[in-house]
């Protein structure tokens, strides 16, 4: 993972390299069984070089703890490794440019399960033809033989608290895939 991060840190393949403060390759255990994939770094992540450290990251941390895990036990990354200006949704060419890094991370990590957070990682792994996150969430999919459970992005949950219950249901599916007994309530 360190080699992938080092290569990503020097990437100049798309215009995002001119507006970023730092590359945010991801962090966590190199032996993690669970991989969370988000969209792209935001302002806080761009400043710190760490994924999911702003308000959405704080919620993700609480979600991980509710699962009976710690942030140190999982691996957290984004599809796009540099912050899009104004925290906009990454453009298709930016996603395509960063996909080799994400594929390399998945291959190096060999997680037991992947949990995609939001529409961007879902579409990045499965293509534009897959139904969006609202219709795909909670459904077990497979990426290169690895189970994938899509769920809502934590930033969406902050804007739409009613979606927290369905998201928790999705995380319970993740736990079952890991062979863990999910807590009844978060």
PDB file of C-alpha atoms in Angstrom:
ATOM      1  CA  UNK A   1       0.000   0.000   0.000  1.00  0.00           C
ATOM      2  CA  UNK A   2       2.895   2.362   0.708  1.00  0.00           C
ATOM      3  CA  UNK A   3       4.155   1.972  -2.863  1.00  0.00           C
ATOM      4  CA  UNK A   4       0.723   2.762  -4.275  1.00  0.00           C
ATOM      5  CA  UNK A   5       0.501   5.838  -2.048  1.00  0.00           C
ATOM      6  CA  UNK A   6       3.967   6.984  -3.128  1.00  0.00           C
ATOM      7  CA  UNK A   7       3.103   6.676  -6.819  1.00  0.00           C
ATOM      8  CA  UNK A   8      -0.227   8.468  -6.287  1.00  0.00           C
ATOM      9  CA  UNK A   9       1.582  11.287  -4.467  1.00  0.00           C
ATOM     10  CA  UNK A  10       3.516  12.127  -7.637  1.00  0.00           C
ATOM     11  CA  UNK A  11       0.581  11.760 -10.044  1.00  0.00           C
ATOM     12  CA  UNK A  12       0.170  14.535 -12.632  1.00  0.00           C
ATOM     13  CA  UNK A  13      -2.242  12.684 -14.951  1.00  0.00           C
ATOM     14  CA  UNK A  14      -5.203  15.056 -14.646  1.00  0.00           C
ATOM     15  CA  UNK A  15      -5.836  18.732 -13.818  1.00  0.00           C
ATOM     16  CA  UNK A  16      -6.726  17.957 -10.186  1.00  0.00           C
ATOM     17  CA  UNK A  17      -2.988  17.838  -9.475  1.00  0.00           C
ATOM     18  CA  UNK A  18      -2.838  21.596 -10.008  1.00  0.00           C
ATOM     19  CA  UNK A  19      -5.503  22.429  -7.418  1.00  0.00           C
ATOM     20  CA  UNK A  20      -4.831  19.873  -4.684  1.00  0.00           C
ATOM     21  CA  UNK A  21      -2.901  20.572  -1.514  1.00  0.00           C
ATOM     22  CA  UNK A  22      -2.025  16.935  -1.017  1.00  0.00           C
ATOM     23  CA  UNK A  23      -2.895  13.510  -2.397  1.00  0.00           C
ATOM     24  CA  UNK A  24      -5.165  11.465  -0.112  1.00  0.00           C
ATOM     25  CA  UNK A  25      -4.382   7.821  -0.929  1.00  0.00           C
ATOM     26  CA  UNK A  26      -6.213   6.231   2.000  1.00  0.00           C
ATOM     27  CA  UNK A  27      -5.357   4.799   5.383  1.00  0.00           C
ATOM     28  CA  UNK A  28      -5.911   1.883   7.672  1.00  0.00           C
ATOM     29  CA  UNK A  29      -4.757  -1.645   8.213  1.00  0.00           C
ATOM     30  CA  UNK A  30      -2.803  -3.271   5.386  1.00  0.00           C
ATOM     31  CA  UNK A  31      -4.482  -6.525   6.443  1.00  0.00           C
ATOM     32  CA  UNK A  32      -8.009  -5.111   6.724  1.00  0.00           C
ATOM     33  CA  UNK A  33     -10.848  -7.451   5.882  1.00  0.00           C
ATOM     34  CA  UNK A  34     -13.189  -4.502   5.276  1.00  0.00           C
ATOM     35  CA  UNK A  35     -12.528  -1.784   2.713  1.00  0.00           C
ATOM     36  CA  UNK A  36     -14.638   1.378   2.680  1.00  0.00           C
ATOM     37  CA  UNK A  37     -14.530   3.323  -0.592  1.00  0.00           C
ATOM     38  CA  UNK A  38     -15.786   6.903  -0.765  1.00  0.00           C
ATOM     39  CA  UNK A  39     -15.940   9.473  -3.521  1.00  0.00           C
ATOM     40  CA  UNK A  40     -13.091  12.007  -3.238  1.00  0.00           C
ATOM     41  CA  UNK A  41     -11.320  14.070  -0.586  1.00  0.00           C
ATOM     42  CA  UNK A  42     -13.006  17.206   0.704  1.00  0.00           C
ATOM     43  CA  UNK A  43     -11.351  20.359   2.048  1.00  0.00           C
ATOM     44  CA  UNK A  44     -10.429  18.859   5.436  1.00  0.00           C
ATOM     45  CA  UNK A  45      -9.006  15.745   3.811  1.00  0.00           C
ATOM     46  CA  UNK A  46      -7.031  17.794   1.271  1.00  0.00           C
ATOM     47  CA  UNK A  47      -5.492  19.791   4.116  1.00  0.00           C
ATOM     48  CA  UNK A  48      -4.675  16.775   6.298  1.00  0.00           C
ATOM     49  CA  UNK A  49      -3.854  14.107   3.703  1.00  0.00           C
ATOM     50  CA  UNK A  50      -6.227  11.685   5.486  1.00  0.00           C
ATOM     51  CA  UNK A  51      -9.563  10.367   4.201  1.00  0.00           C
ATOM     52  CA  UNK A  52     -12.854  11.073   5.955  1.00  0.00           C
ATOM     53  CA  UNK A  53     -11.709  13.522   8.644  1.00  0.00           C
ATOM     54  CA  UNK A  54     -14.434  16.175   8.319  1.00  0.00           C
ATOM     55  CA  UNK A  55     -18.020  15.890   9.582  1.00  0.00           C
ATOM     56  CA  UNK A  56     -18.745  12.954   7.235  1.00  0.00           C
ATOM     57  CA  UNK A  57     -15.607  11.259   8.539  1.00  0.00           C
ATOM     58  CA  UNK A  58     -16.709  11.728  12.123  1.00  0.00           C
ATOM     59  CA  UNK A  59     -19.988  10.026  11.244  1.00  0.00           C
ATOM     60  CA  UNK A  60     -18.127   7.218   9.444  1.00  0.00           C
ATOM     61  CA  UNK A  61     -16.001   6.732  12.569  1.00  0.00           C
ATOM     62  CA  UNK A  62     -19.166   6.382  14.666  1.00  0.00           C
ATOM     63  CA  UNK A  63     -20.584   3.912  12.136  1.00  0.00           C
ATOM     64  CA  UNK A  64     -17.408   1.806  12.328  1.00  0.00           C
ATOM     65  CA  UNK A  65     -17.497   1.827  16.142  1.00  0.00           C
ATOM     66  CA  UNK A  66     -21.202   0.855  16.083  1.00  0.00           C
ATOM     67  CA  UNK A  67     -20.150  -2.141  13.974  1.00  0.00           C
ATOM     68  CA  UNK A  68     -17.842  -3.217  16.804  1.00  0.00           C
ATOM     69  CA  UNK A  69     -14.734  -2.271  14.829  1.00  0.00           C
ATOM     70  CA  UNK A  70     -12.139   0.479  14.982  1.00  0.00           C
ATOM     71  CA  UNK A  71     -10.840   2.715  12.234  1.00  0.00           C
ATOM     72  CA  UNK A  72      -7.441   1.017  12.656  1.00  0.00           C
ATOM     73  CA  UNK A  73      -8.980  -2.370  11.727  1.00  0.00           C
ATOM     74  CA  UNK A  74     -10.431  -1.269   8.376  1.00  0.00           C
ATOM     75  CA  UNK A  75      -9.028   0.467   5.304  1.00  0.00           C
ATOM     76  CA  UNK A  76     -10.622   3.691   4.075  1.00  0.00           C
ATOM     77  CA  UNK A  77      -9.976   5.212   0.671  1.00  0.00           C
ATOM     78  CA  UNK A  78     -11.679   7.203  -2.068  1.00  0.00           C
ATOM     79  CA  UNK A  79     -12.054   6.566  -5.775  1.00  0.00           C
ATOM     80  CA  UNK A  80     -10.410   9.907  -6.604  1.00  0.00           C
ATOM     81  CA  UNK A  81      -7.277  10.699  -4.617  1.00  0.00           C
ATOM     82  CA  UNK A  82      -7.249  14.499  -5.109  1.00  0.00           C
ATOM     83  CA  UNK A  83      -9.883  17.029  -4.074  1.00  0.00           C
ATOM     84  CA  UNK A  84     -12.095  18.278  -6.894  1.00  0.00           C
ATOM     85  CA  UNK A  85     -12.408  22.090  -6.740  1.00  0.00           C
ATOM     86  CA  UNK A  86     -15.305  23.250  -4.594  1.00  0.00           C
ATOM     87  CA  UNK A  87     -15.875  19.670  -3.410  1.00  0.00           C
ATOM     88  CA  UNK A  88     -17.788  18.953  -6.618  1.00  0.00           C
ATOM     89  CA  UNK A  89     -18.537  15.398  -7.745  1.00  0.00           C
ATOM     90  CA  UNK A  90     -15.534  13.957  -9.624  1.00  0.00           C
ATOM     91  CA  UNK A  91     -15.838  14.013 -13.404  1.00  0.00           C
ATOM     92  CA  UNK A  92     -15.764  10.707 -15.323  1.00  0.00           C
ATOM     93  CA  UNK A  93     -12.256  11.387 -16.673  1.00  0.00           C
ATOM     94  CA  UNK A  94     -10.981  12.014 -13.126  1.00  0.00           C
ATOM     95  CA  UNK A  95     -12.521   8.753 -11.933  1.00  0.00           C
ATOM     96  CA  UNK A  96     -10.991   6.904 -14.895  1.00  0.00           C
ATOM     97  CA  UNK A  97      -7.581   8.452 -14.201  1.00  0.00           C
ATOM     98  CA  UNK A  98      -7.619   7.323 -10.557  1.00  0.00           C
ATOM     99  CA  UNK A  99      -9.085   3.853 -11.121  1.00  0.00           C
ATOM    100  CA  UNK A 100      -5.664   2.177 -11.558  1.00  0.00           C
ATOM    101  CA  UNK A 101      -4.781   3.321  -8.027  1.00  0.00           C
ATOM    102  CA  UNK A 102      -8.035   1.980  -6.590  1.00  0.00           C
ATOM    103  CA  UNK A 103      -7.687  -1.324  -8.461  1.00  0.00           C
ATOM    104  CA  UNK A 104      -4.119  -1.657  -7.150  1.00  0.00           C
ATOM    105  CA  UNK A 105      -5.308  -0.960  -3.591  1.00  0.00           C
ATOM    106  CA  UNK A 106      -8.013  -3.620  -3.859  1.00  0.00           C
ATOM    107  CA  UNK A 107      -5.532  -6.126  -5.310  1.00  0.00           C
ATOM    108  CA  UNK A 108      -2.943  -5.414  -2.588  1.00  0.00           C
ATOM    109  CA  UNK A 109      -5.444  -5.454   0.265  1.00  0.00           C
ATOM    110  CA  UNK A 110      -7.514  -8.459  -0.846  1.00  0.00           C
ATOM    111  CA  UNK A 111     -10.372  -7.517   1.508  1.00  0.00           C
ATOM    112  CA  UNK A 112     -13.079  -9.997   2.439  1.00  0.00           C
ATOM    113  CA  UNK A 113     -15.682  -7.342   1.683  1.00  0.00           C
ATOM    114  CA  UNK A 114     -15.974  -3.858   0.202  1.00  0.00           C
ATOM    115  CA  UNK A 115     -18.508  -1.274   1.342  1.00  0.00           C
ATOM    116  CA  UNK A 116     -18.991   1.497  -1.212  1.00  0.00           C
ATOM    117  CA  UNK A 117     -20.162   4.831   0.180  1.00  0.00           C
ATOM    118  CA  UNK A 118     -22.410   6.657  -2.260  1.00  0.00           C
ATOM    119  CA  UNK A 119     -22.926   6.688  -5.987  1.00  0.00           C
ATOM    120  CA  UNK A 120     -19.413   7.504  -7.248  1.00  0.00           C
ATOM    121  CA  UNK A 121     -17.639   4.360  -5.963  1.00  0.00           C
ATOM    122  CA  UNK A 122     -20.627   2.208  -6.941  1.00  0.00           C
ATOM    123  CA  UNK A 123     -20.485   3.474 -10.537  1.00  0.00           C
ATOM    124  CA  UNK A 124     -16.664   3.377 -10.571  1.00  0.00           C
ATOM    125  CA  UNK A 125     -16.630  -0.345  -9.770  1.00  0.00           C
ATOM    126  CA  UNK A 126     -19.688  -1.456 -11.741  1.00  0.00           C
ATOM    127  CA  UNK A 127     -20.176   1.093 -14.530  1.00  0.00           C
ATOM    128  CA  UNK A 128     -22.782   3.689 -15.336  1.00  0.00           C
ATOM    129  CA  UNK A 129     -25.397   1.065 -16.236  1.00  0.00           C
ATOM    130  CA  UNK A 130     -25.756  -0.147 -12.629  1.00  0.00           C
ATOM    131  CA  UNK A 131     -28.768   1.375 -10.825  1.00  0.00           C
ATOM    132  CA  UNK A 132     -27.925   4.308  -8.564  1.00  0.00           C
ATOM    133  CA  UNK A 133     -27.255   4.044  -4.860  1.00  0.00           C
ATOM    134  CA  UNK A 134     -30.901   4.439  -3.822  1.00  0.00           C
ATOM    135  CA  UNK A 135     -31.839   1.274  -5.732  1.00  0.00           C
ATOM    136  CA  UNK A 136     -28.544  -0.608  -5.251  1.00  0.00           C
ATOM    137  CA  UNK A 137     -27.913   0.007  -1.557  1.00  0.00           C
ATOM    138  CA  UNK A 138     -27.850  -3.076   0.609  1.00  0.00           C
ATOM    139  CA  UNK A 139     -27.722  -5.461  -2.341  1.00  0.00           C
ATOM    140  CA  UNK A 140     -24.810  -7.867  -2.352  1.00  0.00           C
ATOM    141  CA  UNK A 141     -22.745  -7.439  -5.501  1.00  0.00           C
ATOM    142  CA  UNK A 142     -19.373  -8.854  -6.509  1.00  0.00           C
ATOM    143  CA  UNK A 143     -16.227  -7.115  -7.763  1.00  0.00           C
ATOM    144  CA  UNK A 144     -13.490  -9.485  -8.937  1.00  0.00           C
ATOM    145  CA  UNK A 145     -14.897 -12.143  -6.621  1.00  0.00           C
ATOM    146  CA  UNK A 146     -15.061  -9.824  -3.593  1.00  0.00           C
ATOM    147  CA  UNK A 147     -18.497  -9.174  -2.068  1.00  0.00           C
ATOM    148  CA  UNK A 148     -19.547  -5.519  -2.275  1.00  0.00           C
ATOM    149  CA  UNK A 149     -22.308  -3.902  -0.241  1.00  0.00           C
ATOM    150  CA  UNK A 150     -23.218  -0.400  -1.440  1.00  0.00           C
ATOM    151  CA  UNK A 151     -24.652   2.068   1.061  1.00  0.00           C
ATOM    152  CA  UNK A 152     -25.198   5.782   1.447  1.00  0.00           C
ATOM    153  CA  UNK A 153     -22.289   8.204   1.814  1.00  0.00           C
ATOM    154  CA  UNK A 154     -21.983   9.658   5.334  1.00  0.00           C
ATOM    155  CA  UNK A 155     -22.389  13.200   3.952  1.00  0.00           C
ATOM    156  CA  UNK A 156     -25.774  12.132   2.547  1.00  0.00           C
ATOM    157  CA  UNK A 157     -26.711  10.784   5.973  1.00  0.00           C
ATOM    158  CA  UNK A 158     -25.841  14.144   7.544  1.00  0.00           C
ATOM    159  CA  UNK A 159     -28.273  15.841   5.147  1.00  0.00           C
ATOM    160  CA  UNK A 160     -30.894  13.057   5.327  1.00  0.00           C
ATOM    161  CA  UNK A 161     -30.998  11.544   8.834  1.00  0.00           C
ATOM    162  CA  UNK A 162     -33.926   9.281   7.876  1.00  0.00           C
ATOM    163  CA  UNK A 163     -31.472   7.304   5.704  1.00  0.00           C
ATOM    164  CA  UNK A 164     -29.433   6.243   8.763  1.00  0.00           C
ATOM    165  CA  UNK A 165     -31.694   3.253   9.499  1.00  0.00           C
ATOM    166  CA  UNK A 166     -31.386   1.748   5.982  1.00  0.00           C
ATOM    167  CA  UNK A 167     -27.632   2.422   6.115  1.00  0.00           C
ATOM    168  CA  UNK A 168     -27.381   0.563   9.429  1.00  0.00           C
ATOM    169  CA  UNK A 169     -29.238  -2.343   7.817  1.00  0.00           C
ATOM    170  CA  UNK A 170     -26.585  -2.336   5.063  1.00  0.00           C
ATOM    171  CA  UNK A 171     -23.754  -2.325   7.613  1.00  0.00           C
ATOM    172  CA  UNK A 172     -25.361  -5.304   9.343  1.00  0.00           C
ATOM    173  CA  UNK A 173     -25.118  -7.157   6.004  1.00  0.00           C
ATOM    174  CA  UNK A 174     -21.418  -6.219   5.881  1.00  0.00           C
ATOM    175  CA  UNK A 175     -20.913  -7.646   9.370  1.00  0.00           C
ATOM    176  CA  UNK A 176     -22.669 -10.888   8.449  1.00  0.00           C
ATOM    177  CA  UNK A 177     -20.388 -11.193   5.407  1.00  0.00           C
ATOM    178  CA  UNK A 178     -17.450 -10.837   7.799  1.00  0.00           C
ATOM    179  CA  UNK A 179     -18.865 -13.669   9.916  1.00  0.00           C
ATOM    180  CA  UNK A 180     -19.704 -11.338  12.812  1.00  0.00           C
ATOM    181  CA  UNK A 181     -22.942 -11.108  14.706  1.00  0.00           C
ATOM    182  CA  UNK A 182     -24.284  -7.616  14.093  1.00  0.00           C
ATOM    183  CA  UNK A 183     -25.498  -5.583  17.059  1.00  0.00           C
ATOM    184  CA  UNK A 184     -29.275  -5.155  17.009  1.00  0.00           C
ATOM    185  CA  UNK A 185     -29.088  -1.368  17.035  1.00  0.00           C
ATOM    186  CA  UNK A 186     -26.435   1.221  16.390  1.00  0.00           C
TER     187      UNK A 186
END
